[in-house]
Amino acid sequence: MTKAQLWIAAFVGLFIILFLLQKVTSESIASSTPPLVEELGCISCHGQGLNGGGGAPSLVGLSSVYKKEQIMQYIKNPESSPRFAEFKTKYPNPMRPFKELDDEKLGILADYILSLK
Ligand code: HEC
C-alpha cells in the first residue's frame, strides 16, 4: 500500500467508527419511557405515551402548567392540586396518591412528563 492509500483507509475507518458511535449514543439519549411509568400503571389510565386514556387526562404539554416540584407533589398527593376538584367531576375514578414513591422516583416521573410536548 502506498502512503496515500493508507491515509484513505484511515479516513474511511474513522468515518465508520464515528458513524457507529453516533448511532449508539443517539439511541441512548432519545427519551424513552422510564420503566416506572409502566410498572406503576400510569399507562393503564393515562394511555400509551400518557396522551390520554379513557379514564384519565392527557399528560402531554403539562410543562406549561406545572413546575417539576408541582408534578412530584401531584403524583404523591393529587388532592393537593387546585386542578383536582375540576377533574373529579370528569373522571369518576380518581388517581390514587402514590405516597410510597421517594423523591428520586418522583423526579424521574416528573422529568418524563415534562418532556412530553
Ligand atoms: C387509576 C387511574 C390512574 C393511574 C393509575 C394514574 N393516574 Fe394520573 N390521573 C388520573 C386521573 C383520573 C387524573 C385527574 C384527576 C385525578 O387526580 O384523579 C390524573 C391526573 C394526573 C396528573 C395531573 C394532570 C393535570 O393536568 O393536572 C398527573 C401529573 C398524573 N395524573 C400523573 C400520573 C402518574 C405519573 C402516574 C403513575 C405513577 C399516574 N398518574 C397514574 C388517573 C390515574
PDB file of C-alpha atoms and ligand atoms in Angstrom:
ATOM      1  CA  MET A   1       0.000   0.000   0.000  1.00  0.00           C
ATOM      2  CA  THR A   2       1.182   3.481  -0.798  1.00  0.00           C
ATOM      3  CA  LYS A   3       1.097   6.289   1.742  1.00  0.00           C
ATOM      4  CA  ALA A   4      -1.920   7.807   0.013  1.00  0.00           C
ATOM      5  CA  GLN A   5      -3.851   4.550   0.183  1.00  0.00           C
ATOM      6  CA  LEU A   6      -3.053   4.249   3.873  1.00  0.00           C
ATOM      7  CA  TRP A   7      -4.449   7.715   4.526  1.00  0.00           C
ATOM      8  CA  ILE A   8      -7.625   6.935   2.623  1.00  0.00           C
ATOM      9  CA  ALA A   9      -8.063   3.679   4.530  1.00  0.00           C
ATOM     10  CA  ALA A  10      -7.550   5.511   7.813  1.00  0.00           C
ATOM     11  CA  PHE A  11     -10.179   8.132   6.926  1.00  0.00           C
ATOM     12  CA  VAL A  12     -12.736   5.595   5.815  1.00  0.00           C
ATOM     13  CA  GLY A  13     -12.146   3.654   9.031  1.00  0.00           C
ATOM     14  CA  LEU A  14     -12.582   6.796  11.100  1.00  0.00           C
ATOM     15  CA  PHE A  15     -15.863   7.614   9.390  1.00  0.00           C
ATOM     16  CA  ILE A  16     -17.212   4.165  10.061  1.00  0.00           C
ATOM     17  CA  ILE A  17     -16.268   4.406  13.726  1.00  0.00           C
ATOM     18  CA  LEU A  18     -17.849   7.871  14.075  1.00  0.00           C
ATOM     19  CA  PHE A  19     -20.991   6.696  12.317  1.00  0.00           C
ATOM     20  CA  LEU A  20     -21.391   3.716  14.644  1.00  0.00           C
ATOM     21  CA  LEU A  21     -20.685   5.844  17.716  1.00  0.00           C
ATOM     22  CA  GLN A  22     -23.288   8.379  16.675  1.00  0.00           C
ATOM     23  CA  LYS A  23     -25.883   5.636  16.275  1.00  0.00           C
ATOM     24  CA  VAL A  24     -25.185   4.151  19.684  1.00  0.00           C
ATOM     25  CA  THR A  25     -25.258   7.490  21.529  1.00  0.00           C
ATOM     26  CA  SER A  26     -28.348   8.875  19.785  1.00  0.00           C
ATOM     27  CA  GLU A  27     -30.292   5.752  20.717  1.00  0.00           C
ATOM     28  CA  SER A  28     -29.368   6.019  24.374  1.00  0.00           C
ATOM     29  CA  ILE A  29     -30.114   9.749  24.551  1.00  0.00           C
ATOM     30  CA  ALA A  30     -33.561   9.554  22.909  1.00  0.00           C
ATOM     31  CA  SER A  31     -36.048   9.986  25.742  1.00  0.00           C
ATOM     32  CA  SER A  32     -37.546   6.560  26.179  1.00  0.00           C
ATOM     33  CA  THR A  33     -40.352   5.804  28.578  1.00  0.00           C
ATOM     34  CA  PRO A  34     -38.929   5.086  32.046  1.00  0.00           C
ATOM     35  CA  PRO A  35     -39.885   1.537  33.178  1.00  0.00           C
ATOM     36  CA  LEU A  36     -41.568   3.066  36.259  1.00  0.00           C
ATOM     37  CA  VAL A  37     -44.343   4.510  34.103  1.00  0.00           C
ATOM     38  CA  GLU A  38     -45.324   1.018  33.020  1.00  0.00           C
ATOM     39  CA  GLU A  39     -44.707  -0.645  36.385  1.00  0.00           C
ATOM     40  CA  LEU A  40     -46.842   1.813  38.357  1.00  0.00           C
ATOM     41  CA  GLY A  41     -49.708   1.592  35.901  1.00  0.00           C
ATOM     42  CA  CYS A  42     -49.620   5.241  34.787  1.00  0.00           C
ATOM     43  CA  ILE A  43     -50.080   3.985  31.219  1.00  0.00           C
ATOM     44  CA  SER A  44     -53.132   1.911  32.095  1.00  0.00           C
ATOM     45  CA  CYS A  45     -55.054   5.089  32.944  1.00  0.00           C
ATOM     46  CA  HIS A  46     -53.240   7.847  31.065  1.00  0.00           C
ATOM     47  CA  GLY A  47     -52.717   5.807  27.896  1.00  0.00           C
ATOM     48  CA  GLN A  48     -49.681   4.976  25.755  1.00  0.00           C
ATOM     49  CA  GLY A  49     -47.313   7.940  25.738  1.00  0.00           C
ATOM     50  CA  LEU A  50     -49.543   9.301  28.542  1.00  0.00           C
ATOM     51  CA  ASN A  51     -51.533  11.169  25.896  1.00  0.00           C
ATOM     52  CA  GLY A  52     -54.878  10.460  27.478  1.00  0.00           C
ATOM     53  CA  GLY A  53     -56.778   7.258  28.043  1.00  0.00           C
ATOM     54  CA  GLY A  54     -60.403   6.532  28.660  1.00  0.00           C
ATOM     55  CA  GLY A  55     -60.308   7.356  32.328  1.00  0.00           C
ATOM     56  CA  ALA A  56     -57.619   9.971  32.750  1.00  0.00           C
ATOM     57  CA  PRO A  57     -56.468  13.235  31.167  1.00  0.00           C
ATOM     58  CA  SER A  58     -53.548  13.555  28.767  1.00  0.00           C
ATOM     59  CA  LEU A  59     -50.261  14.478  30.436  1.00  0.00           C
ATOM     60  CA  VAL A  60     -48.777  15.938  27.255  1.00  0.00           C
ATOM     61  CA  GLY A  61     -47.841  19.612  27.421  1.00  0.00           C
ATOM     62  CA  LEU A  62     -48.013  19.910  31.205  1.00  0.00           C
ATOM     63  CA  SER A  63     -44.748  21.855  31.221  1.00  0.00           C
ATOM     64  CA  SER A  64     -46.848  24.981  30.621  1.00  0.00           C
ATOM     65  CA  VAL A  65     -48.943  24.225  33.719  1.00  0.00           C
ATOM     66  CA  TYR A  66     -46.668  22.778  36.387  1.00  0.00           C
ATOM     67  CA  LYS A  67     -43.120  23.103  37.588  1.00  0.00           C
ATOM     68  CA  LYS A  68     -41.224  19.895  38.301  1.00  0.00           C
ATOM     69  CA  GLU A  69     -41.897  20.098  42.071  1.00  0.00           C
ATOM     70  CA  GLN A  70     -45.608  20.549  41.474  1.00  0.00           C
ATOM     71  CA  ILE A  71     -45.801  17.417  39.348  1.00  0.00           C
ATOM     72  CA  MET A  72     -43.914  15.478  42.008  1.00  0.00           C
ATOM     73  CA  GLN A  73     -46.385  16.812  44.568  1.00  0.00           C
ATOM     74  CA  TYR A  74     -49.355  15.880  42.401  1.00  0.00           C
ATOM     75  CA  ILE A  75     -48.251  12.268  41.982  1.00  0.00           C
ATOM     76  CA  LYS A  76     -47.734  11.973  45.720  1.00  0.00           C
ATOM     77  CA  ASN A  77     -50.992  13.684  46.649  1.00  0.00           C
ATOM     78  CA  PRO A  78     -53.391  14.556  43.788  1.00  0.00           C
ATOM     79  CA  GLU A  79     -55.877  16.255  46.111  1.00  0.00           C
ATOM     80  CA  SER A  80     -53.319  18.956  46.832  1.00  0.00           C
ATOM     81  CA  SER A  81     -53.735  20.383  43.317  1.00  0.00           C
ATOM     82  CA  PRO A  82     -56.388  23.020  42.555  1.00  0.00           C
ATOM     83  CA  ARG A  83     -56.994  21.166  39.286  1.00  0.00           C
ATOM     84  CA  PHE A  84     -58.094  18.035  41.124  1.00  0.00           C
ATOM     85  CA  ALA A  85     -61.571  19.317  42.071  1.00  0.00           C
ATOM     86  CA  GLU A  86     -62.397  20.108  38.455  1.00  0.00           C
ATOM     87  CA  PHE A  87     -61.042  16.773  37.218  1.00  0.00           C
ATOM     88  CA  LYS A  88     -63.055  14.908  39.822  1.00  0.00           C
ATOM     89  CA  THR A  89     -66.282  15.853  38.069  1.00  0.00           C
ATOM     90  CA  LYS A  90     -64.998  14.477  34.742  1.00  0.00           C
ATOM     91  CA  TYR A  91     -63.256  11.304  35.851  1.00  0.00           C
ATOM     92  CA  PRO A  92     -65.175   9.063  38.244  1.00  0.00           C
ATOM     93  CA  ASN A  93     -62.106   7.038  39.251  1.00  0.00           C
ATOM     94  CA  PRO A  94     -59.644   9.448  40.819  1.00  0.00           C
ATOM     95  CA  MET A  95     -55.920   8.805  40.784  1.00  0.00           C
ATOM     96  CA  ARG A  96     -54.593   7.273  43.964  1.00  0.00           C
ATOM     97  CA  PRO A  97     -51.863   9.093  45.914  1.00  0.00           C
ATOM     98  CA  PHE A  98     -48.514   7.408  45.162  1.00  0.00           C
ATOM     99  CA  LYS A  99     -47.277   8.093  48.702  1.00  0.00           C
ATOM    100  CA  GLU A 100     -44.738   5.272  48.643  1.00  0.00           C
ATOM    101  CA  LEU A 101     -42.524   6.900  45.997  1.00  0.00           C
ATOM    102  CA  ASP A 102     -39.323   8.639  47.077  1.00  0.00           C
ATOM    103  CA  ASP A 103     -38.129  11.914  45.567  1.00  0.00           C
ATOM    104  CA  GLU A 104     -35.796  10.132  43.163  1.00  0.00           C
ATOM    105  CA  LYS A 105     -38.639   8.174  41.587  1.00  0.00           C
ATOM    106  CA  LEU A 106     -40.996  11.159  41.638  1.00  0.00           C
ATOM    107  CA  GLY A 107     -38.257  13.152  39.895  1.00  0.00           C
ATOM    108  CA  ILE A 108     -37.875  10.549  37.145  1.00  0.00           C
ATOM    109  CA  LEU A 109     -41.627  10.578  36.539  1.00  0.00           C
ATOM    110  CA  ALA A 110     -41.839  14.381  36.604  1.00  0.00           C
ATOM    111  CA  ASP A 111     -38.904  14.770  34.191  1.00  0.00           C
ATOM    112  CA  TYR A 112     -40.526  12.319  31.817  1.00  0.00           C
ATOM    113  CA  ILE A 113     -43.898  14.098  31.968  1.00  0.00           C
ATOM    114  CA  LEU A 114     -42.200  17.473  31.376  1.00  0.00           C
ATOM    115  CA  SER A 115     -40.529  16.012  28.282  1.00  0.00           C
ATOM    116  CA  LEU A 116     -43.909  15.186  26.690  1.00  0.00           C
ATOM    117  CA  LYS A 117     -44.521  18.037  24.304  1.00  0.00           C
TER     118      LYS A 117
HETATM  119  C1  HEC B   1     -56.445   4.805  38.281  1.00  0.00           C
HETATM  120  C2  HEC B   1     -56.038   5.544  37.121  1.00  0.00           C
HETATM  121  C3  HEC B   1     -54.767   6.387  37.209  1.00  0.00           C
HETATM  122  C4  HEC B   1     -53.486   5.939  37.423  1.00  0.00           C
HETATM  123  C5  HEC B   1     -53.003   4.505  37.662  1.00  0.00           C
HETATM  124  C6  HEC B   1     -52.654   7.114  37.343  1.00  0.00           C
HETATM  125  N1  HEC B   1     -53.396   8.236  37.127  1.00  0.00           N
HETATM  126 FE1  HEC B   1     -52.723  10.156  36.987  1.00  0.00          FE
HETATM  127  N2  HEC B   1     -54.608  10.824  36.896  1.00  0.00           N
HETATM  128  C7  HEC B   1     -55.760  10.028  36.847  1.00  0.00           C
HETATM  129  C8  HEC B   1     -56.945  10.879  36.858  1.00  0.00           C
HETATM  130  C9  HEC B   1     -58.397  10.397  36.810  1.00  0.00           C
HETATM  131  C10 HEC B   1     -56.474  12.217  36.922  1.00  0.00           C
HETATM  132  C11 HEC B   1     -57.317  13.509  37.013  1.00  0.00           C
HETATM  133  C12 HEC B   1     -57.776  13.823  38.430  1.00  0.00           C
HETATM  134  C13 HEC B   1     -57.270  12.943  39.500  1.00  0.00           C
HETATM  135  O1  HEC B   1     -56.167  13.187  40.015  1.00  0.00           O
HETATM  136  O2  HEC B   1     -57.964  11.957  39.799  1.00  0.00           O
HETATM  137  C14 HEC B   1     -54.995  12.153  36.924  1.00  0.00           C
HETATM  138  C15 HEC B   1     -54.168  13.250  36.943  1.00  0.00           C
HETATM  139  C16 HEC B   1     -52.790  13.212  36.867  1.00  0.00           C
HETATM  140  C17 HEC B   1     -51.926  14.367  36.806  1.00  0.00           C
HETATM  141  C18 HEC B   1     -52.360  15.825  36.776  1.00  0.00           C
HETATM  142  C19 HEC B   1     -52.803  16.212  35.403  1.00  0.00           C
HETATM  143  C20 HEC B   1     -53.153  17.663  35.245  1.00  0.00           C
HETATM  144  O3  HEC B   1     -53.419  18.059  34.107  1.00  0.00           O
HETATM  145  O4  HEC B   1     -53.159  18.412  36.243  1.00  0.00           O
HETATM  146  C21 HEC B   1     -50.640  13.894  36.760  1.00  0.00           C
HETATM  147  C22 HEC B   1     -49.370  14.720  36.686  1.00  0.00           C
HETATM  148  C23 HEC B   1     -50.712  12.453  36.794  1.00  0.00           C
HETATM  149  N3  HEC B   1     -52.033  12.076  36.845  1.00  0.00           N
HETATM  150  C24 HEC B   1     -49.613  11.604  36.761  1.00  0.00           C
HETATM  151  C25 HEC B   1     -49.678  10.231  36.944  1.00  0.00           C
HETATM  152  C26 HEC B   1     -48.522   9.370  37.078  1.00  0.00           C
HETATM  153  C27 HEC B   1     -47.079   9.816  36.956  1.00  0.00           C
HETATM  154  C28 HEC B   1     -48.985   8.106  37.277  1.00  0.00           C
HETATM  155  C29 HEC B   1     -48.174   6.849  37.554  1.00  0.00           C
HETATM  156  C30 HEC B   1     -47.326   6.917  38.722  1.00  0.00           C
HETATM  157  C31 HEC B   1     -50.437   8.174  37.274  1.00  0.00           C
HETATM  158  N4  HEC B   1     -50.819   9.479  37.062  1.00  0.00           N
HETATM  159  C32 HEC B   1     -51.263   7.090  37.463  1.00  0.00           C
HETATM  160  C33 HEC B   1     -55.797   8.646  36.815  1.00  0.00           C
HETATM  161  C34 HEC B   1     -54.705   7.828  37.046  1.00  0.00           C
END
